[in-house]
Coordinates of C-alpha atoms in Angstrom, one line a residue:
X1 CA 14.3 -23.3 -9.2
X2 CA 15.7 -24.2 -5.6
X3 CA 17.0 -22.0 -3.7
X4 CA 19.4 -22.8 -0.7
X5 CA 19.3 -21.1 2.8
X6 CA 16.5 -19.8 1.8
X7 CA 15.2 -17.7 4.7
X8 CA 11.2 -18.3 4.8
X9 CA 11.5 -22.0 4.5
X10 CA 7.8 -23.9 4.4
X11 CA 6.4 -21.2 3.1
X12 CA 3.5 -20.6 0.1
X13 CA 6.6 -19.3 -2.0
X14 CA 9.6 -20.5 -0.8
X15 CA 11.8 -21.4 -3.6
X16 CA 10.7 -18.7 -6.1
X17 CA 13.5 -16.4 -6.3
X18 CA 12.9 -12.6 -7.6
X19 CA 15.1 -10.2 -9.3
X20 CA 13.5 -6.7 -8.0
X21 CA 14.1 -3.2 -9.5
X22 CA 11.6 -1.6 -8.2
X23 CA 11.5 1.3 -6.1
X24 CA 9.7 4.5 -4.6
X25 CA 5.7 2.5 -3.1
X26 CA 3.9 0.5 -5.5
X27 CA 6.8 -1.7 -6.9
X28 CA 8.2 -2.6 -3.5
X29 CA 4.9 -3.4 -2.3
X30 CA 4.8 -6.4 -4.6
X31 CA 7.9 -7.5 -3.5
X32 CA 7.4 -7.6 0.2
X33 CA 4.4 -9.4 -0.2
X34 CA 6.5 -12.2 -2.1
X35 CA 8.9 -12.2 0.5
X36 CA 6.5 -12.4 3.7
X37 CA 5.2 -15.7 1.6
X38 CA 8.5 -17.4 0.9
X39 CA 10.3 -15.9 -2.0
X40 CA 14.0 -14.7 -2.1
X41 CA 14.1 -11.3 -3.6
X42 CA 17.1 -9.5 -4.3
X43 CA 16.3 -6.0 -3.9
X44 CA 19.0 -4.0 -6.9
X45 CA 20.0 -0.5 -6.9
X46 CA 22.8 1.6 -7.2
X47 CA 24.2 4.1 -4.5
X48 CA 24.3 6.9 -6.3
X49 CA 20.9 6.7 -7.3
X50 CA 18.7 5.0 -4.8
X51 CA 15.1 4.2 -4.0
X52 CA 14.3 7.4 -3.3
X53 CA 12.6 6.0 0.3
X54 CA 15.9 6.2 1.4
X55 CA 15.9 9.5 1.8
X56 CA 12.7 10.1 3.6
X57 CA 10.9 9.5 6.8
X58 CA 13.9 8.7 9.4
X59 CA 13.1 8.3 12.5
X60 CA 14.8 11.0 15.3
X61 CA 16.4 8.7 17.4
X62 CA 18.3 7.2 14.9
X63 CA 21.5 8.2 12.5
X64 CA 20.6 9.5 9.5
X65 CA 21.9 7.5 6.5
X66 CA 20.7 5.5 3.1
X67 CA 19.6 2.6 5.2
X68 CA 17.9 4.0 8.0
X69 CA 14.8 5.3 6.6
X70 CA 11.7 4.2 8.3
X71 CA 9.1 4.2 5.1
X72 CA 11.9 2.3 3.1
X73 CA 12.2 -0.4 5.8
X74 CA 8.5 -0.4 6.1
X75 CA 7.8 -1.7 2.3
X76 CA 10.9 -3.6 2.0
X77 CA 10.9 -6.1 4.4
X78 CA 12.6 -9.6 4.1
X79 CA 14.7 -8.3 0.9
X80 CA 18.0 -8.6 0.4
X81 CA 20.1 -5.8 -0.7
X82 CA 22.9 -6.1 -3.9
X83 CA 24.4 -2.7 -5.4
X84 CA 25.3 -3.4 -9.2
X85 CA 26.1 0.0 -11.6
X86 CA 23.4 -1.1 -14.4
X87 CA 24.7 1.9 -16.4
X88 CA 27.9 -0.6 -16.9
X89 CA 28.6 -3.4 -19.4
X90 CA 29.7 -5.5 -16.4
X91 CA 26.5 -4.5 -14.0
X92 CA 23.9 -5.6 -17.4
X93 CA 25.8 -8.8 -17.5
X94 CA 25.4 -9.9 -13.7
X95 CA 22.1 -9.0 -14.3
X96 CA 21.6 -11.0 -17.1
X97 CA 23.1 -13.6 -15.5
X98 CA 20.4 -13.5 -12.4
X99 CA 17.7 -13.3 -14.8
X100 CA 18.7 -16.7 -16.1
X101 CA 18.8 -18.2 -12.7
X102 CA 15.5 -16.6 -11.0
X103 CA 11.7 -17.1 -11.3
X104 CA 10.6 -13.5 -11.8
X105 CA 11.6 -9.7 -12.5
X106 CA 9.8 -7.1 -11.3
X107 CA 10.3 -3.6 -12.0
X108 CA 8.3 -0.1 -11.3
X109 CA 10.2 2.5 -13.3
X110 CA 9.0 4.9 -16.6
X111 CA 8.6 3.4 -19.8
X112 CA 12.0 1.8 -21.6
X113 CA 14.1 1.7 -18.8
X114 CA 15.0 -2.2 -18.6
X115 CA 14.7 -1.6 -22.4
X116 CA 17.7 0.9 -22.2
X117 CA 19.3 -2.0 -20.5
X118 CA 19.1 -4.1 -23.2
X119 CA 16.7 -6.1 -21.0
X120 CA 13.3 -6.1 -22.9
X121 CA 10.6 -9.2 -21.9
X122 CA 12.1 -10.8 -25.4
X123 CA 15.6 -10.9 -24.4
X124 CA 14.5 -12.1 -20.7
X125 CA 13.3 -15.0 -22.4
X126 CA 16.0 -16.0 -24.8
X127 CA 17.7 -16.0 -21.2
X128 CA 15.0 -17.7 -19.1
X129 CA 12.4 -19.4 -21.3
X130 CA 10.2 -19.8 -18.2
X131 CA 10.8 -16.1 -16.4
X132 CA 8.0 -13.7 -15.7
X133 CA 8.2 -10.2 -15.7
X134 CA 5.7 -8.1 -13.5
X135 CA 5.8 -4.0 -15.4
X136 CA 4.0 -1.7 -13.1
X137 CA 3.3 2.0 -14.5
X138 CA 1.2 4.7 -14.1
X139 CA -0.9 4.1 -16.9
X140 CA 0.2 0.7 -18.3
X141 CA 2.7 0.1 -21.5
X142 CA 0.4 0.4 -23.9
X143 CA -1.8 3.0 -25.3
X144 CA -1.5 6.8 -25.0
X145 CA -0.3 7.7 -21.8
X146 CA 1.9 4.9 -21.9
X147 CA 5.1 7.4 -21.2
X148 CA 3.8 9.7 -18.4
X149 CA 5.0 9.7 -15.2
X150 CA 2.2 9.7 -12.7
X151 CA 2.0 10.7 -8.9
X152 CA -0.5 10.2 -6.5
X153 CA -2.7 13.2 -6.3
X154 CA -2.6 13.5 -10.2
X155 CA -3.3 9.6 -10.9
X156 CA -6.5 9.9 -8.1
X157 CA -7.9 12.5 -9.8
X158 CA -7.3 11.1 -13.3
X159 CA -9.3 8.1 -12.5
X160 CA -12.1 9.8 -10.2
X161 CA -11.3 9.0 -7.2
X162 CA -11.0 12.6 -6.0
X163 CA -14.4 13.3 -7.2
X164 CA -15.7 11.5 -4.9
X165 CA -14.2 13.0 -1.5
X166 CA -15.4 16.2 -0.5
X167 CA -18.9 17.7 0.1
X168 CA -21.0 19.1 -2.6
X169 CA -20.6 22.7 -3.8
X170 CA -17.1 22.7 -2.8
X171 CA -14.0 21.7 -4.5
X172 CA -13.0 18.2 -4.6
X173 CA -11.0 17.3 -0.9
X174 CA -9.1 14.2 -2.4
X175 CA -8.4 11.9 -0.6
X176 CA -5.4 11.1 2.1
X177 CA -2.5 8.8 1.2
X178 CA -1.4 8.2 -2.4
X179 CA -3.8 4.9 -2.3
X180 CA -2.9 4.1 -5.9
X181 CA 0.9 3.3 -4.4
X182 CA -0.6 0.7 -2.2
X183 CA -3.6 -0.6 -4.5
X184 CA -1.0 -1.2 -7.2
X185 CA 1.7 -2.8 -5.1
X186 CA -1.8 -5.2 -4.2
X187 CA -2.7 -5.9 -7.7
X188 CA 0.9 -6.4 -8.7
X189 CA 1.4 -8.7 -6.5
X190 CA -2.0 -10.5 -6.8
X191 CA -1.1 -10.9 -10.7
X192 CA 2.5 -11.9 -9.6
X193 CA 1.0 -15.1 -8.1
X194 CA -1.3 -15.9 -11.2
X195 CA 1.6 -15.7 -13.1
X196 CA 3.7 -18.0 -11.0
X197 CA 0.4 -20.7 -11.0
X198 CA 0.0 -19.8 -14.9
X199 CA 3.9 -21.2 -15.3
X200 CA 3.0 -24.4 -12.7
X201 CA 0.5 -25.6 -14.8
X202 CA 2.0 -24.8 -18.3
X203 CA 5.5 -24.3 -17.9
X204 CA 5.2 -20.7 -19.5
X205 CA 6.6 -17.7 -18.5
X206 CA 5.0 -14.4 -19.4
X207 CA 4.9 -10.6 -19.4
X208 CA 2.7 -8.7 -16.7
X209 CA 1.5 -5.3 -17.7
X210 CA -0.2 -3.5 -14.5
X211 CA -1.8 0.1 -14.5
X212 CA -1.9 1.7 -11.3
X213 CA -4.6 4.3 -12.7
X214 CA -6.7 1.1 -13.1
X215 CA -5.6 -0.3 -10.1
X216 CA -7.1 2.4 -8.2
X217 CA -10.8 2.3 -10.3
X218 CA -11.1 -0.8 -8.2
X219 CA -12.0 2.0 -5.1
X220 CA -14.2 3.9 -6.9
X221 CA -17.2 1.7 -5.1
X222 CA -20.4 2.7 -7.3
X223 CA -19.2 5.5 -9.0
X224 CA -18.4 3.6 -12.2
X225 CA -21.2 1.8 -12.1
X226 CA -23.5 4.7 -11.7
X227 CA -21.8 5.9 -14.8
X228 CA -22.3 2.8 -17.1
X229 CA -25.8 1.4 -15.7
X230 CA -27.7 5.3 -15.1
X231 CA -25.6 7.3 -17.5
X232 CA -24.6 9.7 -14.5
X233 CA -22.1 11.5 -13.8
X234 CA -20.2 14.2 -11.3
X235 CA -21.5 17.3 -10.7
X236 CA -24.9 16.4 -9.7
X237 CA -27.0 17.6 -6.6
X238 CA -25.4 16.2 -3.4
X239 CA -22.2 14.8 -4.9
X240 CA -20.0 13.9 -3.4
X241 CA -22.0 13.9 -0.2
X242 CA -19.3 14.1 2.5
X243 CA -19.5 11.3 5.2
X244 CA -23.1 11.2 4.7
X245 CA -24.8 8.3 2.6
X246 CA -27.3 10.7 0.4
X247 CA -27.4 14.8 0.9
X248 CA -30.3 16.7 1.4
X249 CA -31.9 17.6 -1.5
X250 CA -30.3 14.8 -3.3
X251 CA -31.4 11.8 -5.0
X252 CA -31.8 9.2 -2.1
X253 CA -30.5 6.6 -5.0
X254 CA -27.2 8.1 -5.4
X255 CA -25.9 5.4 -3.7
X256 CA -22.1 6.2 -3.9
X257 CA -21.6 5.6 0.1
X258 CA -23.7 2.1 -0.6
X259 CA -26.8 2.4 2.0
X260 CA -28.6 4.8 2.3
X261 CA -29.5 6.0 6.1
X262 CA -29.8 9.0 8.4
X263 CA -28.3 9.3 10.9
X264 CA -24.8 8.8 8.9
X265 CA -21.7 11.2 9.7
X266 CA -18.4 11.3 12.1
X267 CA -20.0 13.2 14.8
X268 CA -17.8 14.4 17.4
X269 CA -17.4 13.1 20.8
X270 CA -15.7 13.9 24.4
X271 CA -11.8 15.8 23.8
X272 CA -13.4 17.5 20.9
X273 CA -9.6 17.1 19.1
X274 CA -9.0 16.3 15.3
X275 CA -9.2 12.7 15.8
X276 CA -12.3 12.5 18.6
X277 CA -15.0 11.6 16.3
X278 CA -17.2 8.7 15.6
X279 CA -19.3 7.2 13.2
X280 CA -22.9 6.5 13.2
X281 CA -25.0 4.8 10.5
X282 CA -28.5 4.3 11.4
X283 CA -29.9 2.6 8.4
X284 CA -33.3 1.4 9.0
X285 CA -36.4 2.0 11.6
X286 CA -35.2 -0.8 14.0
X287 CA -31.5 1.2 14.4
X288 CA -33.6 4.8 14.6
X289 CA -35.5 3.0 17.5
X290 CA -32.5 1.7 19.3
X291 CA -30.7 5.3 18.6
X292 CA -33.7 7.0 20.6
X293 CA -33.9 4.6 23.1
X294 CA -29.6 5.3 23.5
X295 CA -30.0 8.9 23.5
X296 CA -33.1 8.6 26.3
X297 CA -35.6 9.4 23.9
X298 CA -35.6 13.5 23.8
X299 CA -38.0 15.5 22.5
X300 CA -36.4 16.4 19.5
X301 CA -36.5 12.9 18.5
X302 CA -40.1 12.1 18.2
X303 CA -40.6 15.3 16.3
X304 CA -42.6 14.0 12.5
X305 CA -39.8 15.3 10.6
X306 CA -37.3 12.7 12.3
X307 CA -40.3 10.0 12.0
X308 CA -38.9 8.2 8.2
X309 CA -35.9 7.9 6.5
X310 CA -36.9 10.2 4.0
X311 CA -37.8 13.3 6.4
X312 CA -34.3 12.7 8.6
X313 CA -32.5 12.6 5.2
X314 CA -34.6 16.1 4.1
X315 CA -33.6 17.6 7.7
X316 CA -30.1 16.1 8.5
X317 CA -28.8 19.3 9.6
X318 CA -30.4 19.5 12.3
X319 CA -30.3 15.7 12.4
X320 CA -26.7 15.8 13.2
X321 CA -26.9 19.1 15.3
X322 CA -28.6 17.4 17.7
X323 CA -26.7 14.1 17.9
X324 CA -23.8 15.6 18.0
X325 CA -24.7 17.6 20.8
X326 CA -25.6 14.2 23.1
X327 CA -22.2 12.5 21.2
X328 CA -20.3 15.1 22.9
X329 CA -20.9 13.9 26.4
X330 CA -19.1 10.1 25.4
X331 CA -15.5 9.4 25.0
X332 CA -15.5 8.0 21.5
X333 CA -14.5 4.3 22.1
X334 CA -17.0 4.2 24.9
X335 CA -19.7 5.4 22.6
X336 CA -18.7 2.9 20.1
X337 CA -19.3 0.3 22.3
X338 CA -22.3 1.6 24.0
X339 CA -23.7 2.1 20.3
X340 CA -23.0 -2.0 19.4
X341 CA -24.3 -3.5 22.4
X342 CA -27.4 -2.0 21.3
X343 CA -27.1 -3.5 17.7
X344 CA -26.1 0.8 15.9
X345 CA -23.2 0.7 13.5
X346 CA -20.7 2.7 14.8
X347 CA -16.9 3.1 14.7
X348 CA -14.4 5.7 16.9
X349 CA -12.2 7.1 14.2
X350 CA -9.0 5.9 15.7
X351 CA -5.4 7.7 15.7
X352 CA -2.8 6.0 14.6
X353 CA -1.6 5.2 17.9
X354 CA -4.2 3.7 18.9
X355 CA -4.3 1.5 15.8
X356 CA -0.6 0.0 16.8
X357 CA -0.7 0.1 20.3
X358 CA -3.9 -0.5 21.6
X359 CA -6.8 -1.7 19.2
X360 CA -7.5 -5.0 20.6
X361 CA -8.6 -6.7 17.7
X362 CA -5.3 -6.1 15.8
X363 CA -3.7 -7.3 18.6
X364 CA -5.7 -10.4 18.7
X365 CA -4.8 -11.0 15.2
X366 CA -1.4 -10.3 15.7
X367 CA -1.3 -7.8 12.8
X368 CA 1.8 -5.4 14.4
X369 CA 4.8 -7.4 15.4
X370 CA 8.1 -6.4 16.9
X371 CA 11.4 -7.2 15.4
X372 CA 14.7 -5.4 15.1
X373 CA 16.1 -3.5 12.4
X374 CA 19.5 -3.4 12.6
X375 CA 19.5 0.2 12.7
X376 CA 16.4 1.1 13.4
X377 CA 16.7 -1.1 16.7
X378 CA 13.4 -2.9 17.7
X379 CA 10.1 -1.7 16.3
X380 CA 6.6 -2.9 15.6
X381 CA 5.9 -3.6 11.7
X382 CA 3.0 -4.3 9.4
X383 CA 2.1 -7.6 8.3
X384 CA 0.1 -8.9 5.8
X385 CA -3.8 -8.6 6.1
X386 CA -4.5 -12.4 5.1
X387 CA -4.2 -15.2 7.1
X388 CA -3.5 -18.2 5.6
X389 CA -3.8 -21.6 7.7
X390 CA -1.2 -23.6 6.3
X391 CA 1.4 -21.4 4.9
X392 CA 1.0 -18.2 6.7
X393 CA 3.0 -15.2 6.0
X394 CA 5.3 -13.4 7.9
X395 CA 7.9 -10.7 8.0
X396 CA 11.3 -12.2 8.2
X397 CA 13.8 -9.2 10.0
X398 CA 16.4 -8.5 7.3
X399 CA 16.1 -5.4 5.1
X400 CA 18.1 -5.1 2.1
X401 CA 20.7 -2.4 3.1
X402 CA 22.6 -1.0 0.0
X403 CA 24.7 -3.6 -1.2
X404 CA 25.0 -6.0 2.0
X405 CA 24.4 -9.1 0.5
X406 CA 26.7 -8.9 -2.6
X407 CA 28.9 -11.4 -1.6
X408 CA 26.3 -14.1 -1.1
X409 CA 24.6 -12.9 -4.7
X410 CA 27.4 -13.3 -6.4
X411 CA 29.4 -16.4 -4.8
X412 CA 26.7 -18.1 -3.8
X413 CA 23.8 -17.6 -6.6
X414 CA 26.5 -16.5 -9.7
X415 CA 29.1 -19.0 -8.4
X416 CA 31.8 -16.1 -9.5
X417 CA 35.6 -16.8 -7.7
X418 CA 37.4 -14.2 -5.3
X419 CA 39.4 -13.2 -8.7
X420 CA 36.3 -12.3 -10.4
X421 CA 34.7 -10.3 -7.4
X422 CA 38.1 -8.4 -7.0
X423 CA 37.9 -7.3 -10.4
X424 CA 34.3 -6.1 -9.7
X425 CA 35.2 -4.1 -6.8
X426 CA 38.2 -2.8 -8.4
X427 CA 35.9 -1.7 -11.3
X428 CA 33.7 0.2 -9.0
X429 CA 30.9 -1.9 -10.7
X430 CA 29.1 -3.2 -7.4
X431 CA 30.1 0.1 -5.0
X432 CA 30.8 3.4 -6.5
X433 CA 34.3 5.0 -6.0
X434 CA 34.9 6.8 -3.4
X435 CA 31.5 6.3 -1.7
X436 CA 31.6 5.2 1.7
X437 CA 29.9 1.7 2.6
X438 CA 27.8 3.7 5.2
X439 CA 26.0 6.9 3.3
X440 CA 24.9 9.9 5.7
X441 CA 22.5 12.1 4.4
X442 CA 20.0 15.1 5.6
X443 CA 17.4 14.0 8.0
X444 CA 14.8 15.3 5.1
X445 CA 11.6 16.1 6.0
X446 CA 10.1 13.9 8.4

């Protein structure tokens, strides 16, 4: 299907067009990738009940309303916005008659909501022969968990992942973001575009089931293969093992951080603040070398128990006493670097800031760019990891504000007449009564 104006002409997907109710991280995720290659997608919600990314994370300097959050803009680039009541007769029928105009539907919500709609895979397709519909969920739609809701701390520790962060004989750390959001958005999207290849070559539509819970086994590195190759589990001596490769103590073949070496931690350098750490990994005799040549060669160093991997790994307590104590005299970038040149792995643990506004390798890959929200003014944002050669992606500046681009949806895409719009508005069926176009709200808690 063509579509006209579209706004990422040239691109991988330009002239897919998708119809996308998703919402909160995941489900958005899929979409923005579309868009940054090419596809139209028209973002749908209602007012009254929106994304709820609306309402966090806005940014200080800026009014506080339903379009201004900064998380929201952050996964929903290069969407366009249309505000439809789905709850009404009228809203299900401009919906329907999208689905039978667009390439895909995507959706993020519980079990049986599109089905409430009346809009179930089967009658997409009496609709669209050729559409395909990406479900993402939780736990998938089939099966026993089908229906329950899932979050991110519940869903990482349903499928292991929390297991595995932490140190041993304590309780399980978890882990930091809700990486299932983000590893399902990438999946849904990576099964979005066999779909769309799928329907190039066959001319068939189809149904895409995605499970974020599975989604997220993908980061569970050997874990699940210690489990169905060795029969091991959890609980065993050394597990997890922290930022170290093996714990003392432990079997040296546990092999959940991959190699096994010692020296291996975040040790903390010059500052000494949350962030002032870097990692070492000296994996092999030729890196212990280099490390004692680096550190000057002390005393401590050329005592027998450092002389194999196997004592330092037996010992690493006071392994990583004493490197820490000569890592404390180095800023942490300038150990870093001091630590390559001499052919060590190592990596400063960097904030945040210094991810977006100074890592030069990012910067050389132009992975932050600036462009300007139209209420969030000009700021940097994300783009896509990949880089492809011939049909790169990028993140076109529009957002889908609530409802801003109903009038192009519906003239344009629908071909409906001013009479038929009137009677829309007048119904309150694409802006709720007595809602005002621009929706303050609490500042929340960000």
């Amino acid at each position: 299907m063509s579509v006209e104006g579209t706004q990422c002409a040239g691109k991988a997907l330009d002239g897919i067009r998708v119809l996308d109710f998703t919402w909160s991280v995941a489900g958005p995720t899929i979409t923005a990738f579309l868009a940054a290659f090419g596809a139209e997608v028209i973002k749908v919600e209602w007012p009254d009940r929106p994304d709820m990314m609306r309402k966090t994370m806005i940014a200080n300097d800026v009014p506080a309303t339903l379009d201004s959050a900064c998380f929201f803009a952050t996964v929903n680039p290069g969407k366009r916005g249309l505000s439809i009541d789905m709850r009404s007769e009228e809203g299900r029928k401009i919906a329907a008659d999208l689905i039978a105009r667009v390439d895909m539907v995507t959706e993020s919500f519980s079990a049986g909501v599109l089905d409430r709609w009346g809009l179930t895979y089967e009658r997409m397709r009496e609709l669209n022969p050729e559409i395909i519909y990406v479900s993402l969920s939780g736990f998938g739609h089939s099966g026993r968990y089908q229906s329950y809701d899932t979050w991110g701390p519940t869903a990482q520790s349903f499928n292991g992942l929390t297991g595995l962060s932490g140190l041993p004989g304590r309780s399980p750390a978890g882990i930091g973001f809700s990486y299932m959001d983000v590893m399902g958005g990438y999946h849904g999207a990576l099964a979005a575009m066999m779909a769309l290849y799928h329907r190039k070559k066959t001319g068939q539509g189809q149904y895409v089931d995605i499970s974020q819970v599975e989604s997220g086994l993908a980061l569970s590195g050997a874990g699940m293969l210690d489990s169905t190759v060795n029969r091991r589990g959890g609980g065993r001596v050394g597990v997890p093992p922290g930022n170290r490769s093996v714990w003392p103590g432990a079997d040296a073949a546990v092999g959940l951080r991959g190699e096994v070496g010692a020296p291996y931690n975040c040790y903390p350098t010059a500052g000494a603040a949350d962030w002032d750490y870097c990692a070492i990994t000296v994996l092999n005799d030729e890196h212990w070398s280099s490390l004692k040549s680096v550190m000057s060669s002390p005393a401590w160093a050329e005592e027998d128990r450092f002389a194999t991997m196997d004592s330092r790994i037996a010992h690493q307590d006071d392994l990583d006493r004493h490197v820490a104590e000569w890592t404390m005299q180095y800023d942490k970038m300038e150990l870093m670097y001091l630590l390559q040149a001499r052919g060590i792995p190592a990596g400063a643990m960097q904030t945040f800031e210094q991810i977006v506004e100074q890592d030069p390798q990012l910067q050389c890959r132009d992975f932050m760019v600036e462009l300007e929200h139209p209420l969030l003014g000009k700021r940097l944002w994300e783009t896509p990891a990949m880089k492809l050669s011939e049909s790169p992606a990028s993140v076109h500046p529009t957002w889908p504000l609530l409802g801003q681009d109903n009038e192009y949806i519906l003239k344009e895409i629908l071909q409906m007449d001013d009479e038929s719009i009137n009677a829309l508005q007048e119904a309150h069926v694409e802006w709720p009564e007595g809602t005002p176009r621009v929706i303050p709200m609490d500042r929340g808690r960000w």
